[in-house]
Amino acid sequence: MRWAALALALVSTPATAEITAARYIDPTTRYAHGVLGDAIEHETLEVTMSGGRTARIHWPDTVVFEDTNPRVIDVTGDGKSDVIVVEAHEDQGARLAIYGLADGTLVRLAETPWIGRSNRWLAPVGAADLDGDGAIEIAYIDRPHLAKTLRVWRYDGGALTQIAHLAGLTNHRIGERDIAGGIRDCGSGPEMIVADATWAQIMAVRLLEGTALQATPIAPHQGRSSFTKVLRCE
């Protein structure tokens, strides 16, 4: 099995630099999965830092960024933004990864295991302190077209640890260009907003006591507009 060598476009930046934006560049067709509506993925993650400088992470060989957009959020709790992405390996399928700045250099901070098989994908829900313990949790749907399983990982001590999972949920259908749902807080704590496995209902899922997931149907699914209303707490 061949493993890609990760090429870093290192930029000398002050240790106080912060990530302000992120995007994928360098489109490629070498990973012919096409789950997001076409066969184009990206080889490079580029971040913009305070002061306007940029830094890049480039996968030159067997890995691509198979994703809609990078997500800029403080995962480590240091008050500075990190970046959450989805990467896909030609033999091992997708994983979720976190990138951030360490002494002014863009580095990978943590990652989940690869799913383990080519053309198997995951669709992020979002990241937040889902149970109020001060640590950030990251949620995604593992294989939204097959396994349809919500998985929640906690970032702590420089690593991601899976703390909960629940089957029967999804947030993406093959060919869609975006990912449905997200995380909302309507005044009583954060909830993950996804669909049930049949796309009949929009579901609100809470992380209880750090390890249990509770899913509640809250509205009929009637397309993306129904997700928009729910995320606005309407």
PDB file of C-alpha atoms in Angstrom:
ATOM      1  CA  MET A   1       0.000   0.000   0.000  1.00  0.00           C
ATOM      2  CA  ARG A   2       1.382   3.406  -0.936  1.00  0.00           C
ATOM      3  CA  TRP A   3       1.041   6.276   1.497  1.00  0.00           C
ATOM      4  CA  ALA A   4       1.168   9.898   0.414  1.00  0.00           C
ATOM      5  CA  ALA A   5       3.946  12.135   1.622  1.00  0.00           C
ATOM      6  CA  LEU A   6       2.544  15.346   3.010  1.00  0.00           C
ATOM      7  CA  ALA A   7       4.273  18.371   1.534  1.00  0.00           C
ATOM      8  CA  LEU A   8       4.207  21.527   3.642  1.00  0.00           C
ATOM      9  CA  ALA A   9       4.555  24.945   2.082  1.00  0.00           C
ATOM     10  CA  LEU A  10       6.194  26.448   5.138  1.00  0.00           C
ATOM     11  CA  VAL A  11       6.054  30.188   5.655  1.00  0.00           C
ATOM     12  CA  SER A  12       8.035  32.072   8.283  1.00  0.00           C
ATOM     13  CA  THR A  13       5.401  33.864  10.330  1.00  0.00           C
ATOM     14  CA  PRO A  14       5.269  35.411  13.797  1.00  0.00           C
ATOM     15  CA  ALA A  15       4.211  33.028  16.563  1.00  0.00           C
ATOM     16  CA  THR A  16       1.327  35.405  17.250  1.00  0.00           C
ATOM     17  CA  ALA A  17      -0.147  34.989  13.742  1.00  0.00           C
ATOM     18  CA  GLU A  18      -3.739  33.787  13.552  1.00  0.00           C
ATOM     19  CA  ILE A  19      -5.726  32.009  10.833  1.00  0.00           C
ATOM     20  CA  THR A  20      -8.429  34.286   9.438  1.00  0.00           C
ATOM     21  CA  ALA A  21      -9.630  32.293   6.401  1.00  0.00           C
ATOM     22  CA  ALA A  22      -9.104  28.994   4.563  1.00  0.00           C
ATOM     23  CA  ARG A  23      -9.836  27.546   1.150  1.00  0.00           C
ATOM     24  CA  TYR A  24      -9.040  24.559  -1.080  1.00  0.00           C
ATOM     25  CA  ILE A  25      -6.970  25.111  -4.229  1.00  0.00           C
ATOM     26  CA  ASP A  26      -5.261  23.027  -6.926  1.00  0.00           C
ATOM     27  CA  PRO A  27      -8.201  20.991  -8.280  1.00  0.00           C
ATOM     28  CA  THR A  28      -7.506  17.411  -9.308  1.00  0.00           C
ATOM     29  CA  THR A  29      -9.400  14.488 -10.838  1.00  0.00           C
ATOM     30  CA  ARG A  30      -7.055  11.774  -9.546  1.00  0.00           C
ATOM     31  CA  TYR A  31      -9.551  10.606  -6.890  1.00  0.00           C
ATOM     32  CA  ALA A  32     -12.549   9.590  -8.985  1.00  0.00           C
ATOM     33  CA  HIS A  33     -15.231   9.296  -6.322  1.00  0.00           C
ATOM     34  CA  GLY A  34     -17.574  12.092  -7.374  1.00  0.00           C
ATOM     35  CA  VAL A  35     -19.753  11.999  -4.262  1.00  0.00           C
ATOM     36  CA  LEU A  36     -20.092  15.807  -4.277  1.00  0.00           C
ATOM     37  CA  GLY A  37     -21.490  16.000  -7.781  1.00  0.00           C
ATOM     38  CA  ASP A  38     -18.331  15.888  -9.883  1.00  0.00           C
ATOM     39  CA  ALA A  39     -14.937  14.172 -10.016  1.00  0.00           C
ATOM     40  CA  ILE A  40     -12.983  17.254  -8.936  1.00  0.00           C
ATOM     41  CA  GLU A  41     -11.336  17.356  -5.508  1.00  0.00           C
ATOM     42  CA  HIS A  42      -8.383  19.445  -4.325  1.00  0.00           C
ATOM     43  CA  GLU A  43      -4.726  18.834  -3.515  1.00  0.00           C
ATOM     44  CA  THR A  44      -4.015  21.883  -1.359  1.00  0.00           C
ATOM     45  CA  LEU A  45      -5.346  23.615   1.739  1.00  0.00           C
ATOM     46  CA  GLU A  46      -4.429  27.302   1.863  1.00  0.00           C
ATOM     47  CA  VAL A  47      -4.921  29.466   4.935  1.00  0.00           C
ATOM     48  CA  THR A  48      -4.717  33.233   5.198  1.00  0.00           C
ATOM     49  CA  MET A  49      -3.237  34.624   8.385  1.00  0.00           C
ATOM     50  CA  SER A  50      -3.499  37.914  10.174  1.00  0.00           C
ATOM     51  CA  GLY A  51      -1.282  40.325   8.306  1.00  0.00           C
ATOM     52  CA  GLY A  52      -2.258  38.788   4.956  1.00  0.00           C
ATOM     53  CA  ARG A  53       0.340  36.050   4.648  1.00  0.00           C
ATOM     54  CA  THR A  54      -0.677  32.596   3.458  1.00  0.00           C
ATOM     55  CA  ALA A  55       0.488  29.049   4.225  1.00  0.00           C
ATOM     56  CA  ARG A  56      -0.367  25.793   2.496  1.00  0.00           C
ATOM     57  CA  ILE A  57      -0.655  22.071   3.065  1.00  0.00           C
ATOM     58  CA  HIS A  58      -0.274  20.100  -0.175  1.00  0.00           C
ATOM     59  CA  TRP A  59      -0.994  16.402  -0.831  1.00  0.00           C
ATOM     60  CA  PRO A  60       1.029  15.434  -3.929  1.00  0.00           C
ATOM     61  CA  ASP A  61       0.310  11.727  -4.229  1.00  0.00           C
ATOM     62  CA  THR A  62      -2.464   9.506  -2.850  1.00  0.00           C
ATOM     63  CA  VAL A  63      -4.558  11.886  -0.706  1.00  0.00           C
ATOM     64  CA  VAL A  64      -6.955  14.703  -1.617  1.00  0.00           C
ATOM     65  CA  PHE A  65      -9.215  17.108   0.231  1.00  0.00           C
ATOM     66  CA  GLU A  66     -12.683  15.674  -0.475  1.00  0.00           C
ATOM     67  CA  ASP A  67     -14.838  18.386   0.997  1.00  0.00           C
ATOM     68  CA  THR A  68     -17.103  21.369   0.388  1.00  0.00           C
ATOM     69  CA  ASN A  69     -15.154  24.041   2.290  1.00  0.00           C
ATOM     70  CA  PRO A  70     -12.674  24.135   5.175  1.00  0.00           C
ATOM     71  CA  ARG A  71     -14.215  25.073   8.543  1.00  0.00           C
ATOM     72  CA  VAL A  72     -12.404  27.780  10.515  1.00  0.00           C
ATOM     73  CA  ILE A  73     -13.024  27.404  14.262  1.00  0.00           C
ATOM     74  CA  ASP A  74     -11.054  27.341  17.504  1.00  0.00           C
ATOM     75  CA  VAL A  75     -10.780  23.630  18.313  1.00  0.00           C
ATOM     76  CA  THR A  76      -7.883  23.695  20.764  1.00  0.00           C
ATOM     77  CA  GLY A  77      -9.383  26.334  23.063  1.00  0.00           C
ATOM     78  CA  ASP A  78      -6.422  28.698  22.850  1.00  0.00           C
ATOM     79  CA  GLY A  79      -8.527  31.540  21.449  1.00  0.00           C
ATOM     80  CA  LYS A  80      -7.100  31.185  17.934  1.00  0.00           C
ATOM     81  CA  SER A  81      -8.825  29.618  14.942  1.00  0.00           C
ATOM     82  CA  ASP A  82      -7.939  26.178  13.592  1.00  0.00           C
ATOM     83  CA  VAL A  83      -9.189  24.489  10.408  1.00  0.00           C
ATOM     84  CA  ILE A  84     -11.294  21.321  10.120  1.00  0.00           C
ATOM     85  CA  VAL A  85     -11.107  19.432   6.813  1.00  0.00           C
ATOM     86  CA  VAL A  86     -12.049  16.114   5.206  1.00  0.00           C
ATOM     87  CA  GLU A  87      -9.228  14.192   3.535  1.00  0.00           C
ATOM     88  CA  ALA A  88      -9.573  11.058   1.401  1.00  0.00           C
ATOM     89  CA  HIS A  89      -6.942   8.383   0.741  1.00  0.00           C
ATOM     90  CA  GLU A  90      -7.088   6.416  -2.505  1.00  0.00           C
ATOM     91  CA  ASP A  91      -7.081   3.069  -0.634  1.00  0.00           C
ATOM     92  CA  GLN A  92      -8.408   3.977   2.817  1.00  0.00           C
ATOM     93  CA  GLY A  93     -11.273   6.405   2.211  1.00  0.00           C
ATOM     94  CA  ALA A  94     -11.947   9.525   4.243  1.00  0.00           C
ATOM     95  CA  ARG A  95     -10.875  10.912   7.585  1.00  0.00           C
ATOM     96  CA  LEU A  96     -11.383  14.174   9.427  1.00  0.00           C
ATOM     97  CA  ALA A  97      -8.322  16.276  10.243  1.00  0.00           C
ATOM     98  CA  ILE A  98      -7.548  19.460  12.172  1.00  0.00           C
ATOM     99  CA  TYR A  99      -4.847  21.913  11.099  1.00  0.00           C
ATOM    100  CA  GLY A 100      -3.550  24.862  13.065  1.00  0.00           C
ATOM    101  CA  LEU A 101      -0.572  27.112  13.644  1.00  0.00           C
ATOM    102  CA  ALA A 102       2.300  25.989  15.851  1.00  0.00           C
ATOM    103  CA  ASP A 103       4.936  28.689  16.360  1.00  0.00           C
ATOM    104  CA  GLY A 104       3.754  30.326  13.160  1.00  0.00           C
ATOM    105  CA  THR A 105       3.860  27.138  11.056  1.00  0.00           C
ATOM    106  CA  LEU A 106       0.779  25.398   9.625  1.00  0.00           C
ATOM    107  CA  VAL A 107       0.671  21.808  10.935  1.00  0.00           C
ATOM    108  CA  ARG A 108      -1.773  18.949  11.341  1.00  0.00           C
ATOM    109  CA  LEU A 109      -2.862  18.875  14.990  1.00  0.00           C
ATOM    110  CA  ALA A 110      -5.004  15.727  15.065  1.00  0.00           C
ATOM    111  CA  GLU A 111      -6.963  13.363  12.856  1.00  0.00           C
ATOM    112  CA  THR A 112      -9.449  10.501  13.027  1.00  0.00           C
ATOM    113  CA  PRO A 113      -8.565   7.111  11.536  1.00  0.00           C
ATOM    114  CA  TRP A 114      -9.257   6.555   7.850  1.00  0.00           C
ATOM    115  CA  ILE A 115     -12.610   4.814   7.323  1.00  0.00           C
ATOM    116  CA  GLY A 116     -10.633   1.930   5.846  1.00  0.00           C
ATOM    117  CA  ARG A 117     -11.870   1.495   2.290  1.00  0.00           C
ATOM    118  CA  SER A 118     -11.634   3.532  -0.896  1.00  0.00           C
ATOM    119  CA  ASN A 119     -14.599   5.716  -1.868  1.00  0.00           C
ATOM    120  CA  ARG A 120     -15.992   5.834   1.651  1.00  0.00           C
ATOM    121  CA  TRP A 121     -16.700   9.360   2.834  1.00  0.00           C
ATOM    122  CA  LEU A 122     -17.767  11.344   5.883  1.00  0.00           C
ATOM    123  CA  ALA A 123     -19.770  14.571   6.051  1.00  0.00           C
ATOM    124  CA  PRO A 124     -19.066  17.026   8.900  1.00  0.00           C
ATOM    125  CA  VAL A 125     -21.895  18.374  11.040  1.00  0.00           C
ATOM    126  CA  GLY A 126     -19.840  20.925  12.957  1.00  0.00           C
ATOM    127  CA  ALA A 127     -17.832  21.622  16.081  1.00  0.00           C
ATOM    128  CA  ALA A 128     -18.793  23.064  19.459  1.00  0.00           C
ATOM    129  CA  ASP A 129     -18.652  22.357  23.173  1.00  0.00           C
ATOM    130  CA  LEU A 130     -21.630  20.036  22.905  1.00  0.00           C
ATOM    131  CA  ASP A 131     -21.902  19.048  26.569  1.00  0.00           C
ATOM    132  CA  GLY A 132     -20.649  22.145  28.388  1.00  0.00           C
ATOM    133  CA  ASP A 133     -17.474  20.597  29.773  1.00  0.00           C
ATOM    134  CA  GLY A 134     -15.140  23.138  28.191  1.00  0.00           C
ATOM    135  CA  ALA A 135     -13.722  20.799  25.528  1.00  0.00           C
ATOM    136  CA  ILE A 136     -14.648  21.031  21.857  1.00  0.00           C
ATOM    137  CA  GLU A 137     -16.445  18.123  20.210  1.00  0.00           C
ATOM    138  CA  ILE A 138     -16.492  17.556  16.447  1.00  0.00           C
ATOM    139  CA  ALA A 139     -19.391  15.693  14.845  1.00  0.00           C
ATOM    140  CA  TYR A 140     -19.722  14.070  11.445  1.00  0.00           C
ATOM    141  CA  ILE A 141     -21.866  11.508   9.659  1.00  0.00           C
ATOM    142  CA  ASP A 142     -19.843   8.410   8.868  1.00  0.00           C
ATOM    143  CA  ARG A 143     -20.738   7.262   5.333  1.00  0.00           C
ATOM    144  CA  PRO A 144     -23.954   9.296   4.998  1.00  0.00           C
ATOM    145  CA  HIS A 145     -25.132   7.123   2.088  1.00  0.00           C
ATOM    146  CA  LEU A 146     -24.286   3.730   3.649  1.00  0.00           C
ATOM    147  CA  ALA A 147     -23.577   3.480   7.382  1.00  0.00           C
ATOM    148  CA  LYS A 148     -25.553   6.673   8.191  1.00  0.00           C
ATOM    149  CA  THR A 149     -23.961   6.919  11.615  1.00  0.00           C
ATOM    150  CA  LEU A 150     -23.372  10.113  13.607  1.00  0.00           C
ATOM    151  CA  ARG A 151     -19.988  10.066  15.347  1.00  0.00           C
ATOM    152  CA  VAL A 152     -18.821  12.573  17.938  1.00  0.00           C
ATOM    153  CA  TRP A 153     -15.118  13.072  18.725  1.00  0.00           C
ATOM    154  CA  ARG A 154     -13.617  15.151  21.513  1.00  0.00           C
ATOM    155  CA  TYR A 155     -10.396  17.116  21.072  1.00  0.00           C
ATOM    156  CA  ASP A 156      -8.356  16.866  24.246  1.00  0.00           C
ATOM    157  CA  GLY A 157      -4.656  16.672  24.971  1.00  0.00           C
ATOM    158  CA  GLY A 158      -3.680  17.060  21.338  1.00  0.00           C
ATOM    159  CA  ALA A 159      -5.746  14.098  20.109  1.00  0.00           C
ATOM    160  CA  LEU A 160      -9.250  13.241  18.919  1.00  0.00           C
ATOM    161  CA  THR A 161     -11.135  10.547  20.862  1.00  0.00           C
ATOM    162  CA  GLN A 162     -14.492   9.158  19.778  1.00  0.00           C
ATOM    163  CA  ILE A 163     -16.951   9.511  22.656  1.00  0.00           C
ATOM    164  CA  ALA A 164     -20.344   8.693  21.142  1.00  0.00           C
ATOM    165  CA  HIS A 165     -22.081   7.371  18.030  1.00  0.00           C
ATOM    166  CA  LEU A 166     -25.660   6.857  16.872  1.00  0.00           C
ATOM    167  CA  ALA A 167     -26.921   5.072  13.742  1.00  0.00           C
ATOM    168  CA  GLY A 168     -29.909   6.009  11.589  1.00  0.00           C
ATOM    169  CA  LEU A 169     -28.925   9.592  10.743  1.00  0.00           C
ATOM    170  CA  THR A 170     -27.577  11.363   7.657  1.00  0.00           C
ATOM    171  CA  ASN A 171     -26.823  14.802   6.198  1.00  0.00           C
ATOM    172  CA  HIS A 172     -25.944  14.229   2.536  1.00  0.00           C
ATOM    173  CA  ARG A 173     -27.202  12.466  -0.581  1.00  0.00           C
ATOM    174  CA  ILE A 174     -24.963  11.408  -3.460  1.00  0.00           C
ATOM    175  CA  GLY A 175     -24.451  14.257  -5.922  1.00  0.00           C
ATOM    176  CA  GLU A 176     -25.426  17.097  -3.593  1.00  0.00           C
ATOM    177  CA  ARG A 177     -22.952  19.986  -3.666  1.00  0.00           C
ATOM    178  CA  ASP A 178     -23.480  20.966  -0.026  1.00  0.00           C
ATOM    179  CA  ILE A 179     -23.939  19.250   3.337  1.00  0.00           C
ATOM    180  CA  ALA A 180     -27.267  19.656   5.122  1.00  0.00           C
ATOM    181  CA  GLY A 181     -27.739  20.792   8.692  1.00  0.00           C
ATOM    182  CA  GLY A 182     -25.173  21.919  11.226  1.00  0.00           C
ATOM    183  CA  ILE A 183     -25.135  22.969  14.870  1.00  0.00           C
ATOM    184  CA  ARG A 184     -27.578  25.393  16.466  1.00  0.00           C
ATOM    185  CA  ASP A 185     -28.217  26.798  19.954  1.00  0.00           C
ATOM    186  CA  CYS A 186     -31.730  28.051  20.567  1.00  0.00           C
ATOM    187  CA  GLY A 187     -31.026  29.009  24.164  1.00  0.00           C
ATOM    188  CA  SER A 188     -30.768  25.641  25.879  1.00  0.00           C
ATOM    189  CA  GLY A 189     -27.413  24.436  24.612  1.00  0.00           C
ATOM    190  CA  PRO A 190     -26.025  23.235  21.278  1.00  0.00           C
ATOM    191  CA  GLU A 191     -27.851  20.673  19.144  1.00  0.00           C
ATOM    192  CA  MET A 192     -26.672  18.828  16.053  1.00  0.00           C
ATOM    193  CA  ILE A 193     -29.159  19.187  13.193  1.00  0.00           C
ATOM    194  CA  VAL A 194     -29.284  16.290  10.713  1.00  0.00           C
ATOM    195  CA  ALA A 195     -31.876  14.131   8.929  1.00  0.00           C
ATOM    196  CA  ASP A 196     -33.174  10.696   9.775  1.00  0.00           C
ATOM    197  CA  ALA A 197     -31.931   7.899   7.534  1.00  0.00           C
ATOM    198  CA  THR A 198     -34.991   8.110   5.242  1.00  0.00           C
ATOM    199  CA  TRP A 199     -34.949  11.906   4.909  1.00  0.00           C
ATOM    200  CA  ALA A 200     -38.479  12.096   6.284  1.00  0.00           C
ATOM    201  CA  GLN A 201     -37.639  14.113   9.411  1.00  0.00           C
ATOM    202  CA  ILE A 202     -35.158  16.708  10.543  1.00  0.00           C
ATOM    203  CA  MET A 203     -33.560  15.556  13.772  1.00  0.00           C
ATOM    204  CA  ALA A 204     -32.053  17.488  16.680  1.00  0.00           C
ATOM    205  CA  VAL A 205     -29.373  15.482  18.467  1.00  0.00           C
ATOM    206  CA  ARG A 206     -27.941  16.333  21.889  1.00  0.00           C
ATOM    207  CA  LEU A 207     -24.848  15.005  23.603  1.00  0.00           C
ATOM    208  CA  LEU A 208     -25.879  14.066  27.132  1.00  0.00           C
ATOM    209  CA  GLU A 209     -23.428  13.684  30.015  1.00  0.00           C
ATOM    210  CA  GLY A 210     -20.533  13.409  27.611  1.00  0.00           C
ATOM    211  CA  THR A 211     -21.268   9.963  26.145  1.00  0.00           C
ATOM    212  CA  ALA A 212     -24.944   9.516  25.218  1.00  0.00           C
ATOM    213  CA  LEU A 213     -26.700  10.886  22.140  1.00  0.00           C
ATOM    214  CA  GLN A 214     -30.404  11.728  22.167  1.00  0.00           C
ATOM    215  CA  ALA A 215     -32.141  12.279  18.795  1.00  0.00           C
ATOM    216  CA  THR A 216     -35.526  14.002  18.541  1.00  0.00           C
ATOM    217  CA  PRO A 217     -37.584  14.647  15.375  1.00  0.00           C
ATOM    218  CA  ILE A 218     -38.378  18.366  15.223  1.00  0.00           C
ATOM    219  CA  ALA A 219     -39.748  19.070  11.734  1.00  0.00           C
ATOM    220  CA  PRO A 220     -40.678  17.304   8.478  1.00  0.00           C
ATOM    221  CA  HIS A 221     -37.899  17.351   5.919  1.00  0.00           C
ATOM    222  CA  GLN A 222     -38.936  19.539   2.977  1.00  0.00           C
ATOM    223  CA  GLY A 223     -35.644  20.366   1.351  1.00  0.00           C
ATOM    224  CA  ARG A 224     -32.845  22.710   2.342  1.00  0.00           C
ATOM    225  CA  SER A 225     -35.270  25.498   3.258  1.00  0.00           C
ATOM    226  CA  SER A 226     -36.574  23.405   6.130  1.00  0.00           C
ATOM    227  CA  PHE A 227     -33.021  22.985   7.444  1.00  0.00           C
ATOM    228  CA  THR A 228     -32.516  26.748   7.180  1.00  0.00           C
ATOM    229  CA  LYS A 229     -35.590  27.433   9.325  1.00  0.00           C
ATOM    230  CA  VAL A 230     -34.578  24.899  11.944  1.00  0.00           C
ATOM    231  CA  LEU A 231     -31.040  26.268  12.161  1.00  0.00           C
ATOM    232  CA  ARG A 232     -32.552  29.718  12.716  1.00  0.00           C
ATOM    233  CA  CYS A 233     -34.641  28.264  15.580  1.00  0.00           C
ATOM    234  CA  GLU A 234     -37.873  29.028  13.675  1.00  0.00           C
TER     235      GLU A 234
END
